Each structure stands twice: as C-alpha cells, then as structure tokens.
Tab-separated table of C-alpha atoms in Angstrom:
chain	number	residue	atom	x	y	z
A	335	MET	CA	0.031	-0.017	-0.043
A	336	THR	CA	1.418	3.243	-1.079
A	337	THR	CA	-0.079	6.517	0.324
A	338	ASP	CA	-1.260	8.983	-2.205
A	339	ASN	CA	0.916	11.831	-1.009
A	340	ALA	CA	4.108	9.889	-1.328
A	341	LEU	CA	3.302	8.523	-4.713
A	342	THR	CA	6.038	9.483	-7.317
A	343	PRO	CA	5.932	9.330	-11.131
A	344	GLU	CA	8.758	6.565	-10.873
A	345	GLN	CA	6.696	4.390	-8.768
A	346	ILE	CA	3.825	4.656	-11.042
A	347	LEU	CA	6.143	3.890	-14.082
A	348	CYS	CA	7.539	0.908	-12.346
A	349	ALA	CA	3.978	-0.395	-11.374
A	350	ALA	CA	2.817	0.292	-15.002
A	351	GLU	CA	5.831	-1.706	-16.454
A	352	ASP	CA	4.858	-4.629	-14.085
A	353	VAL	CA	1.156	-4.588	-15.102
A	354	LEU	CA	2.098	-4.362	-18.832
A	355	ARG	CA	4.328	-7.403	-18.240
A	356	ARG	CA	1.601	-9.458	-16.506
A	357	PHE	CA	-1.555	-8.302	-18.646
A	358	GLY	CA	0.039	-7.258	-22.005
A	359	PRO	CA	-0.389	-3.926	-23.757
A	360	ALA	CA	-4.112	-4.687	-24.857
A	361	LYS	CA	-5.475	-5.504	-21.509
A	362	ALA	CA	-3.446	-3.328	-19.029
A	363	THR	CA	-5.481	-0.502	-17.585
A	364	VAL	CA	-4.892	2.469	-15.273
A	365	VAL	CA	-7.184	0.785	-12.765
A	366	ASP	CA	-4.907	-2.238	-12.727
A	367	ILE	CA	-1.801	-0.036	-12.192
A	368	ALA	CA	-3.595	1.927	-9.351
A	369	ARG	CA	-4.643	-1.463	-7.851
A	370	ALA	CA	-1.058	-2.688	-7.829
A	371	LEU	CA	-0.112	0.502	-6.044
A	372	GLY	CA	-2.883	0.423	-3.650
A	373	VAL	CA	-4.099	3.824	-4.563
A	374	SER	CA	-7.149	5.336	-6.448
A	375	HIS	CA	-6.913	5.646	-10.226
A	376	GLY	CA	-7.256	9.409	-9.644
A	377	SER	CA	-3.921	9.363	-7.935
A	378	VAL	CA	-2.348	7.999	-11.097
A	379	TYR	CA	-4.085	10.516	-13.208
A	380	ARG	CA	-2.740	13.382	-11.033
A	381	HIS	CA	0.726	12.496	-12.531
A	382	PHE	CA	-0.220	11.359	-15.891
A	383	PRO	CA	-3.211	13.060	-17.378
A	384	SER	CA	-4.291	10.046	-19.635
A	385	LYS	CA	-3.560	6.414	-20.256
A	386	ALA	CA	-1.821	7.469	-23.502
A	387	ALA	CA	0.389	9.842	-21.583
A	388	LEU	CA	1.243	7.085	-19.148
A	389	ARG	CA	2.076	4.620	-21.921
A	390	GLU	CA	4.197	7.103	-23.618
A	391	ALA	CA	6.251	7.787	-20.560
A	392	VAL	CA	6.659	4.071	-19.871
A	393	THR	CA	7.902	3.765	-23.456
A	394	GLN	CA	10.165	6.726	-23.202
A	395	ARG	CA	11.872	5.408	-20.022
A	396	TRP	CA	12.435	2.017	-21.652
A	397	LEU	CA	13.912	3.719	-24.722
A	398	ASP	CA	16.054	6.019	-22.654
A	399	ARG	CA	17.449	3.339	-20.281
A	400	SER	CA	20.475	2.370	-22.415
A	401	HIS	CA	21.011	6.109	-23.414
A	402	ASP	CA	23.385	6.906	-20.437
A	403	GLU	CA	25.972	4.410	-21.304
A	404	LEU	CA	25.976	5.497	-24.947
A	405	ALA	CA	26.074	9.192	-24.172
A	406	ALA	CA	29.049	8.631	-22.043
A	407	ILE	CA	30.873	6.943	-24.941
A	408	ALA	CA	29.826	9.650	-27.385
A	409	GLU	CA	31.379	12.149	-25.052
A	410	ASP	CA	34.464	10.557	-23.744
A	411	GLY	CA	37.069	12.235	-26.199
A	412	GLY	CA	39.147	9.121	-26.976
A	413	PRO	CA	40.044	8.017	-30.534
A	414	ALA	CA	36.863	8.251	-32.642
A	415	ASP	CA	37.225	4.933	-34.503
A	416	GLU	CA	37.473	2.830	-31.302
A	417	ARG	CA	34.648	4.900	-29.704
A	418	LEU	CA	32.326	4.337	-32.651
A	419	HIS	CA	32.855	0.667	-32.555
A	420	ARG	CA	32.326	0.555	-28.827
A	421	TRP	CA	29.211	2.738	-29.216
A	422	LEU	CA	27.701	0.376	-31.843
A	423	ALA	CA	28.653	-2.816	-30.053
A	424	THR	CA	27.158	-1.454	-26.815
A	425	LEU	CA	23.749	-0.597	-28.426
A	426	PHE	CA	23.746	-3.952	-30.152
A	427	ALA	CA	24.432	-5.809	-26.963
A	428	ALA	CA	21.822	-3.905	-25.096
A	429	LYS	CA	19.104	-4.559	-27.625
A	430	ARG	CA	19.957	-8.137	-27.986
A	431	GLN	CA	20.095	-8.659	-24.285
A	432	LYS	CA	16.400	-6.993	-23.952
A	433	ALA	CA	15.187	-9.206	-26.859
A	434	LEU	CA	16.490	-12.615	-25.785
A	435	ASP	CA	16.287	-12.256	-22.018
A	436	ASP	CA	12.708	-11.063	-21.842
A	437	PRO	CA	11.076	-11.709	-25.243
A	438	GLU	CA	7.484	-11.097	-23.871
A	439	MET	CA	8.353	-7.668	-22.401
A	440	PHE	CA	10.290	-6.795	-25.764
A	441	ALA	CA	7.089	-7.725	-27.664
A	442	THR	CA	5.108	-5.476	-25.443
A	443	TYR	CA	7.331	-2.610	-25.967
A	444	MET	CA	7.355	-3.168	-29.716
A	445	THR	CA	3.516	-2.826	-29.578
A	446	LEU	CA	3.907	0.472	-27.720
A	447	VAL	CA	6.648	1.813	-29.854
A	448	GLY	CA	4.637	1.148	-32.870
A	449	GLU	CA	1.924	3.353	-31.560
A	450	LEU	CA	4.311	6.170	-30.797
A	451	SER	CA	6.199	7.302	-33.821
A	452	THR	CA	6.920	10.823	-32.445
A	453	THR	CA	8.619	9.223	-29.414
A	454	VAL	CA	10.636	6.834	-31.609
A	455	ASP	CA	11.798	9.657	-34.009
A	456	ALA	CA	13.021	11.707	-31.015
A	457	HIS	CA	14.832	8.652	-29.705
A	458	VAL	CA	16.463	8.039	-33.141
A	459	ALA	CA	17.465	11.618	-33.479
A	460	THR	CA	19.248	11.580	-30.073
A	461	LEU	CA	21.175	8.302	-31.158
A	462	VAL	CA	22.100	9.816	-34.640
A	463	GLY	CA	23.377	13.005	-32.743
A	464	GLN	CA	25.582	10.849	-30.468
A	465	ILE	CA	27.082	9.157	-33.672
A	466	ARG	CA	27.452	12.490	-35.312
A	467	ARG	CA	29.479	13.763	-32.231
A	468	ILE	CA	31.842	10.901	-32.545
A	469	VAL	CA	32.207	11.297	-36.398
A	470	GLU	CA	32.861	15.052	-35.983
A	471	ASP	CA	35.529	14.217	-33.278
A	472	GLY	CA	37.024	11.616	-35.805
A	473	VAL	CA	37.257	14.378	-38.527
A	474	ALA	CA	38.911	16.636	-35.968
A	475	GLN	CA	41.490	13.836	-34.994
A	476	GLY	CA	42.211	13.088	-38.692
A	477	VAL	CA	40.728	9.501	-38.334
A	478	PHE	CA	37.729	9.969	-40.447
A	479	ARG	CA	37.405	11.778	-43.628
A	480	THR	CA	33.784	12.803	-44.663
A	481	PRO	CA	32.313	15.933	-46.160
A	482	ASP	CA	29.190	15.857	-44.033
A	483	ALA	CA	29.239	14.437	-40.549
A	484	GLY	CA	25.476	14.720	-40.189
A	485	SER	CA	24.731	12.639	-43.285
A	486	ALA	CA	27.474	10.172	-42.430
A	487	ALA	CA	26.109	9.695	-39.073
A	488	ARG	CA	22.501	9.017	-40.360
A	489	ALA	CA	24.119	6.643	-42.888
A	490	VAL	CA	25.810	4.703	-40.110
A	491	PHE	CA	22.738	4.398	-38.083
A	492	GLN	CA	20.773	3.061	-41.020
A	493	ALA	CA	23.460	0.830	-42.102
A	494	THR	CA	23.516	-0.883	-38.668
A	495	ALA	CA	19.649	-1.231	-38.528
A	496	HIS	CA	20.205	-5.041	-38.752
A	497	PHE	CA	21.963	-4.820	-35.341
A	498	HIS	CA	19.748	-2.407	-33.423
A	499	ASP	CA	16.176	-2.115	-35.118
A	500	PRO	CA	13.812	-4.489	-33.267
A	501	ALA	CA	12.365	-5.472	-36.544
A	502	HIS	CA	15.524	-7.524	-36.931
A	503	ALA	CA	15.341	-8.954	-33.371
A	504	HIS	CA	14.659	-12.578	-34.660
A	505	GLU	CA	18.140	-12.534	-36.348
A	506	TRP	CA	20.069	-11.554	-33.329
A	507	SER	CA	20.432	-15.149	-31.867
A	508	HIS	CA	21.956	-16.210	-35.241
A	509	GLU	CA	25.357	-17.976	-34.659
A	510	ARG	CA	26.865	-15.602	-37.367
A	511	ALA	CA	25.497	-12.410	-35.694
A	512	GLY	CA	28.873	-11.449	-34.006
A	513	ALA	CA	31.015	-12.192	-37.030
A	514	ASP	CA	28.408	-10.299	-39.330
A	515	PHE	CA	28.534	-7.249	-36.945
A	516	GLU	CA	32.356	-7.094	-37.214
A	517	ALA	CA	32.304	-7.512	-41.064
A	518	LEU	CA	29.728	-4.652	-41.263
A	519	TRP	CA	31.893	-2.580	-38.884
A	520	SER	CA	35.042	-3.107	-41.019
A	521	LEU	CA	33.154	-2.016	-44.062
A	522	LEU	CA	31.853	1.128	-42.283
A	523	LEU	CA	35.191	1.940	-40.800
A	524	ASN	CA	36.863	1.881	-44.243
A	525	GLY	CA	34.018	4.061	-45.521
A	526	LEU	CA	34.470	6.708	-42.823
A	527	ARG	CA	38.359	6.735	-43.349
A	528	GLY	CA	37.693	7.762	-46.945
A	529	ARG	CA	40.264	7.401	-49.599
B	84	MET	CA	-13.640	-22.726	-66.965
B	85	THR	CA	-10.257	-24.489	-67.452
B	86	THR	CA	-10.230	-28.198	-68.294
B	87	ASP	CA	-8.362	-30.374	-65.906
B	88	ASN	CA	-5.997	-31.712	-68.414
B	89	ALA	CA	-4.815	-28.336	-69.742
B	90	LEU	CA	-4.237	-27.040	-66.090
B	91	THR	CA	-0.663	-25.707	-65.642
B	92	PRO	CA	1.124	-24.877	-62.419
B	93	GLU	CA	1.467	-21.412	-63.698
B	94	GLN	CA	-2.365	-21.066	-63.995
B	95	ILE	CA	-2.754	-22.375	-60.442
B	96	LEU	CA	-0.138	-19.958	-59.233
B	97	CYS	CA	-1.837	-17.068	-60.849
B	98	ALA	CA	-5.227	-17.975	-59.543
B	99	ALA	CA	-3.808	-18.499	-56.044
B	100	GLU	CA	-2.302	-14.990	-56.018
B	101	ASP	CA	-5.692	-13.505	-57.058
B	102	VAL	CA	-7.573	-15.386	-54.300
B	103	LEU	CA	-4.975	-14.381	-51.651
B	104	ARG	CA	-5.392	-10.842	-52.893
B	105	ARG	CA	-9.181	-10.962	-52.400
B	106	PHE	CA	-9.567	-13.150	-49.357
B	107	GLY	CA	-6.217	-12.667	-47.538
B	108	PRO	CA	-3.866	-15.371	-46.323
B	109	ALA	CA	-5.971	-16.425	-43.403
B	110	LYS	CA	-9.004	-17.169	-45.346
B	111	ALA	CA	-7.786	-18.329	-48.817
B	112	THR	CA	-8.328	-22.015	-49.248
B	113	VAL	CA	-7.409	-24.533	-51.986
B	114	VAL	CA	-11.192	-24.963	-52.634
B	115	ASP	CA	-11.389	-21.173	-53.458
B	116	ILE	CA	-8.462	-21.423	-55.868
B	117	ALA	CA	-10.105	-24.510	-57.474
B	118	ARG	CA	-13.386	-22.565	-57.902
B	119	ALA	CA	-11.715	-19.634	-59.469
B	120	LEU	CA	-10.257	-22.052	-62.041
B	121	GLY	CA	-13.407	-23.985	-62.372
B	122	VAL	CA	-11.715	-27.236	-61.608
B	123	SER	CA	-11.972	-29.648	-58.618
B	124	HIS	CA	-9.491	-29.128	-55.665
B	125	GLY	CA	-8.139	-32.557	-56.530
B	126	SER	CA	-6.834	-30.995	-59.713
B	127	VAL	CA	-4.927	-28.463	-57.855
B	128	TYR	CA	-3.491	-31.161	-55.585
B	129	ARG	CA	-2.189	-33.061	-58.485
B	130	HIS	CA	0.226	-30.059	-59.056
B	131	PHE	CA	0.838	-29.028	-55.444
B	132	PRO	CA	0.564	-31.878	-52.821
B	133	SER	CA	-0.524	-29.575	-50.059
B	134	LYS	CA	-1.934	-26.035	-49.279
B	135	ALA	CA	1.608	-25.367	-47.664
B	136	ALA	CA	3.393	-26.360	-50.817
B	137	LEU	CA	1.027	-24.158	-52.819
B	138	ARG	CA	1.626	-21.210	-50.409
B	139	GLU	CA	5.369	-21.619	-50.770
B	140	ALA	CA	5.304	-21.847	-54.448
B	141	VAL	CA	3.343	-18.594	-54.800
B	142	THR	CA	5.764	-17.013	-52.329
B	143	GLN	CA	8.794	-18.197	-54.148
B	144	ARG	CA	7.369	-16.844	-57.470
B	145	TRP	CA	6.876	-13.431	-55.949
B	146	LEU	CA	10.300	-13.315	-54.405
B	147	ASP	CA	11.851	-14.386	-57.664
B	148	ARG	CA	9.970	-11.951	-59.867
B	149	SER	CA	12.561	-9.237	-59.549
B	150	HIS	CA	15.507	-11.723	-59.686
B	151	ASP	CA	15.900	-11.733	-63.505
B	152	GLU	CA	16.768	-8.031	-63.700
B	153	LEU	CA	19.138	-8.274	-60.747
B	154	ALA	CA	20.878	-11.303	-62.024
B	155	ALA	CA	21.423	-9.467	-65.373
B	156	ILE	CA	23.064	-6.668	-63.653
B	157	ALA	CA	25.231	-9.093	-61.496
B	158	GLU	CA	26.485	-10.738	-64.760
B	159	ASP	CA	26.818	-7.847	-67.249
B	160	GLY	CA	30.581	-7.405	-66.789
B	161	GLY	CA	30.782	-3.568	-66.598
B	162	PRO	CA	32.570	-1.556	-64.058
B	163	ALA	CA	31.796	-3.158	-60.677
B	164	ASP	CA	31.131	0.102	-58.697
B	165	GLU	CA	28.474	1.362	-61.072
B	166	ARG	CA	26.820	-2.088	-61.285
B	167	LEU	CA	26.707	-2.518	-57.623
B	168	HIS	CA	25.111	0.988	-57.269
B	169	ARG	CA	22.656	0.015	-60.072
B	170	TRP	CA	21.782	-3.473	-58.522
B	171	LEU	CA	21.061	-1.899	-55.095
B	172	ALA	CA	19.069	0.877	-56.594
B	173	THR	CA	17.069	-1.635	-58.698
B	174	LEU	CA	16.331	-3.720	-55.664
B	175	PHE	CA	15.211	-0.767	-53.613
B	176	ALA	CA	12.994	0.543	-56.405
B	177	ALA	CA	11.293	-2.770	-57.063
B	178	LYS	CA	10.664	-3.438	-53.365
B	179	ARG	CA	9.342	0.220	-52.781
B	180	GLN	CA	7.175	-0.045	-55.876
B	181	LYS	CA	5.675	-3.341	-54.552
B	182	ALA	CA	5.063	-1.937	-51.072
B	183	LEU	CA	3.628	1.379	-52.149
B	184	ASP	CA	1.521	0.477	-55.229
B	185	ASP	CA	-0.166	-2.478	-53.701
B	186	PRO	CA	0.160	-2.393	-49.930
B	187	GLU	CA	-2.499	-5.116	-49.217
B	188	MET	CA	-0.801	-7.563	-51.387
B	189	PHE	CA	2.604	-6.719	-49.927
B	190	ALA	CA	1.203	-7.214	-46.457
B	191	THR	CA	-0.305	-10.629	-47.633
B	192	TYR	CA	3.203	-11.697	-48.809
B	193	MET	CA	4.749	-10.450	-45.579
B	194	THR	CA	2.505	-12.925	-43.801
B	195	LEU	CA	3.417	-15.799	-46.153
B	196	VAL	CA	7.102	-14.940	-45.951
B	197	GLY	CA	6.932	-14.931	-42.106
B	198	GLU	CA	5.888	-18.650	-42.271
B	199	LEU	CA	8.616	-19.647	-44.754
B	200	SER	CA	12.061	-19.031	-43.320
B	201	THR	CA	13.834	-21.653	-45.549
B	202	THR	CA	12.332	-19.964	-48.683
B	203	VAL	CA	13.468	-16.691	-47.450
B	204	ASP	CA	16.868	-17.891	-46.562
B	205	ALA	CA	17.321	-19.343	-50.053
B	206	HIS	CA	16.190	-16.021	-51.472
B	207	VAL	CA	18.649	-14.051	-49.468
B	208	ALA	CA	21.502	-16.330	-50.340
B	209	THR	CA	20.730	-15.905	-53.936
B	210	LEU	CA	20.789	-12.118	-53.728
B	211	VAL	CA	24.083	-12.178	-51.535
B	212	GLY	CA	25.626	-14.472	-54.217
B	213	GLN	CA	24.870	-11.773	-56.810
B	214	ILE	CA	26.459	-9.120	-54.821
B	215	ARG	CA	29.465	-11.334	-54.158
B	216	ARG	CA	29.805	-11.781	-57.902
B	217	ILE	CA	29.985	-8.011	-58.458
B	218	VAL	CA	32.394	-7.509	-55.623
B	219	GLU	CA	34.723	-10.146	-56.989
B	220	ASP	CA	34.642	-8.583	-60.430
B	221	GLY	CA	35.488	-5.159	-58.682
B	222	VAL	CA	38.516	-6.694	-56.937
B	223	ALA	CA	39.458	-8.179	-60.404
B	224	GLN	CA	38.986	-4.795	-61.908
B	225	GLY	CA	41.066	-3.013	-59.177
B	226	VAL	CA	38.059	-0.981	-58.189
B	227	PHE	CA	37.387	-2.623	-54.891
B	228	ARG	CA	39.789	-3.868	-52.282
B	229	THR	CA	38.507	-6.424	-49.713
B	230	PRO	CA	40.162	-9.578	-48.282
B	231	ASP	CA	36.957	-11.513	-48.352
B	232	ALA	CA	34.409	-10.981	-51.210
B	233	GLY	CA	31.828	-13.257	-49.276
B	234	SER	CA	31.962	-11.485	-46.110
B	235	ALA	CA	31.860	-8.045	-47.790
B	236	ALA	CA	28.805	-9.123	-49.769
B	237	ARG	CA	26.904	-10.180	-46.797
B	238	ALA	CA	27.834	-6.968	-45.094
B	239	VAL	CA	26.596	-4.925	-47.992
B	240	PHE	CA	23.384	-6.790	-48.076
B	241	GLN	CA	22.857	-6.305	-44.240
B	242	ALA	CA	23.931	-2.643	-44.472
B	243	THR	CA	21.281	-1.969	-46.896
B	244	ALA	CA	18.529	-3.760	-45.157
B	245	HIS	CA	16.831	-0.358	-44.475
B	246	PHE	CA	16.349	-0.142	-48.204
B	247	HIS	CA	15.075	-3.685	-49.169
B	248	ASP	CA	13.889	-5.596	-46.021
B	249	PRO	CA	10.108	-5.409	-45.882
B	250	ALA	CA	10.448	-4.709	-42.191
B	251	HIS	CA	11.406	-1.217	-43.113
B	252	ALA	CA	8.698	-0.655	-45.764
B	253	HIS	CA	6.984	2.071	-43.627
B	254	GLU	CA	10.130	4.118	-43.979
B	255	TRP	CA	10.261	3.879	-47.924
B	256	SER	CA	7.939	6.765	-48.619
B	257	HIS	CA	9.897	9.122	-46.391
B	258	GLU	CA	10.887	12.325	-48.269
B	259	ARG	CA	14.571	11.716	-47.405
B	260	ALA	CA	14.549	8.025	-48.538
B	261	GLY	CA	16.401	8.773	-51.908
B	262	ALA	CA	18.995	10.970	-50.234
B	263	ASP	CA	19.527	8.517	-47.448
B	264	PHE	CA	20.115	5.703	-49.993
B	265	GLU	CA	22.789	7.822	-51.706
B	266	ALA	CA	24.514	8.782	-48.456
B	267	LEU	CA	24.763	5.127	-47.363
B	268	TRP	CA	25.873	4.193	-50.782
B	269	SER	CA	28.841	6.589	-50.724
B	270	LEU	CA	29.783	5.207	-47.395
B	271	LEU	CA	29.794	1.625	-48.694
B	272	LEU	CA	31.440	2.603	-51.819
B	273	ASN	CA	34.376	4.118	-49.852
B	274	GLY	CA	34.519	0.968	-47.669
B	275	LEU	CA	34.754	-1.345	-50.668
B	276	ARG	CA	37.439	0.801	-52.195
B	277	GLY	CA	39.585	0.328	-48.980
B	278	ARG	CA	42.357	2.409	-47.877
C-alpha cells in the first residue's frame, strides 16, 4: 500500500511496467496500475493526465534506459574509431539482451513503440546525434574523412539497423551475428576513413 | 472454365495469387482457388501436394519475380562500382514499388514470408551471391579492395536492409529516402574501395 501523498511518477512507471508485463499492452488499464499501487486511479491521473500519456512515459523510459551508457561513450573524447565501434557494439548488446532475455516484455514494448512514432523519432534523433558527435571528433582527429558528418552519422545508423532495429530481433540469436557485426563494422570503418 | 488436363502450375499460381489478394492469407483455401479455375480441388492437388506447398510456390514466385533483372546486372561485366550501385538501386525501387503500389498484397506476402524461413533464406543467399559476384569483379578490376568478397557481400546486403527488408517498408515513402540511400551508398563505396 502506497499513500497517495508519497506517490512518485517513478513508482507509477515501475508499477505500469509490471502490469504491462503481466496483462499485456491490450489489456493493461490504469485501474490495474492503481490497484497494484494500492491507490485510487485518480492518484495516477494526477501525475499522468491520460492512459496514452502514461504509456508514452513508460515507453520513453524504456528507450532511454540504455542512453546513459551510450551518451558517455559519445562524450568521452578518446580515439573516434574505437569509440564508434564501442558505441555500436554497446547498442547491439543492449538491444540483443533485452530481446533474448525477456522476449515477452520486448514484444510488449514493440507494440507500444509502434503506436508512438514521435517518441521513436526523437529517440532516433538522439542516437544519430551521438554518432555525429563521434564522427565530428574523428574528422578533427584526422581519423575520419567525410564531407558531411550529419549525413554520415545517419548513414551509419541506417547501415547498422540489422543490429539495433527491433524489426531484426529474430536475427540476433543467429550464430553468425557477432561475425556479421564485425564484417559490417570493417566496411563502415573503411568508408569513414575515406580514400 | 479450365479443363483439368490443360491445367498448368502457372495457371494455379496466378489464381492462387488472385484468391490471396481477395480473401487474405488467413481465409484463402485450395477450394477457393479450384473454384476460381473451375476445376476440382483434386486437380490443384495433382500439381501441389498440399496447401503449404502451394503457398510456398506462390511466395517463391513473388520473391523471384525481380531476380531476373538483378541477375542480369550481376552478370553484365561492366565497372563493378556502377553495377553495384545499379543493383542496389534496382532492388530498392522494386521493393518500394511493390510496397507502395499494392500495400494489401505486400502485407499478404509479408504474412506468407513470415511462415517460410527456408524459402526466404534461399532467396537471401541468391541475392548475396549476386552481390558477391559484383564484388569479385570489382576486386579483379582493381576498383574494390577487400580480403573476403563473401563476407563483404553479406555486409553490403545487411547494411542496406533499411532499403530492401520489408520490415522497413513504412520508411520507404519518407521524403529523405532517396538522399539517405545515396549517403549510405557513398559510405559503402568508400568502404569497398579500401584504404
């Protein structure tokens, strides 16, 4: 039992995730979430004005969860080629772990993400911005040669969709996935180094 | 009305595609296909031993339809860099046209393809083999430098998934899709040229 006054958005989001896990995105309701917290549904609505707003916040939190580690790599100032490899490998590992360790929750989030194209677009823009930061550092370091870091960053993100877009999750347990990732990385690294 | 003796596999496949288009993959039956042809369902089973075999043949035919043009590009012996660009652009244009011109039929085939991983694997192997042929020509011509044409071909195919994998079809009508394709191509071309 949580008292209404002490109720935080974080508690609601945790309970919402748990309810989504148990009931699935089609059946989970705000009343279920309030019941799990031992509060009235009005208490939930004080923090999130609608069920849609709550679903969006849950999804945003899930998408952001791996951001901190990636942002740190984008900012750490080391050699750009090594950092870009580490950034892409970290993203792939995080996505693969989510998809393989908890496939039901992953499927639930795929449903939510499919409803929230604006949230996803913002998420992608953040990730492409981090790649761009690394590519710009690489150009400054003389490691990369590219006339347009923004365009190159977007191309790197799209080129690696196979290893981070949930639409490809069924391919991530393939025995060749690790070798495929490194082969693609070699091709992209050569491409960024230019002629 | 088609007489049983004159019935060809091609006629059955055309009728099956039409029935799938009208009824959808969940509802279309062999009896519907036989009725459309004016024959007994036994006549259909003489050519295709099961409904599953017929669905697989329809899907295979659909996947193969754009192969001829791609195979010709893979074999034509011109400069490998121009050919690889043309091959990838032709694949993207064919997929995009299918997806945007007839979205219902595209969705139908996506359902069928999802059931037939062996058929899809063989299709992908054929396409990667064509890329490999072009990459090998490029190495022989001195246009490309890569230690392993097979690995590079697979990497090129995966790197361009955004522009041919049906999982990305919803992104193909994006106003930036053409520019994105060319940016990715520049990166891959630099990558294949090596240092």
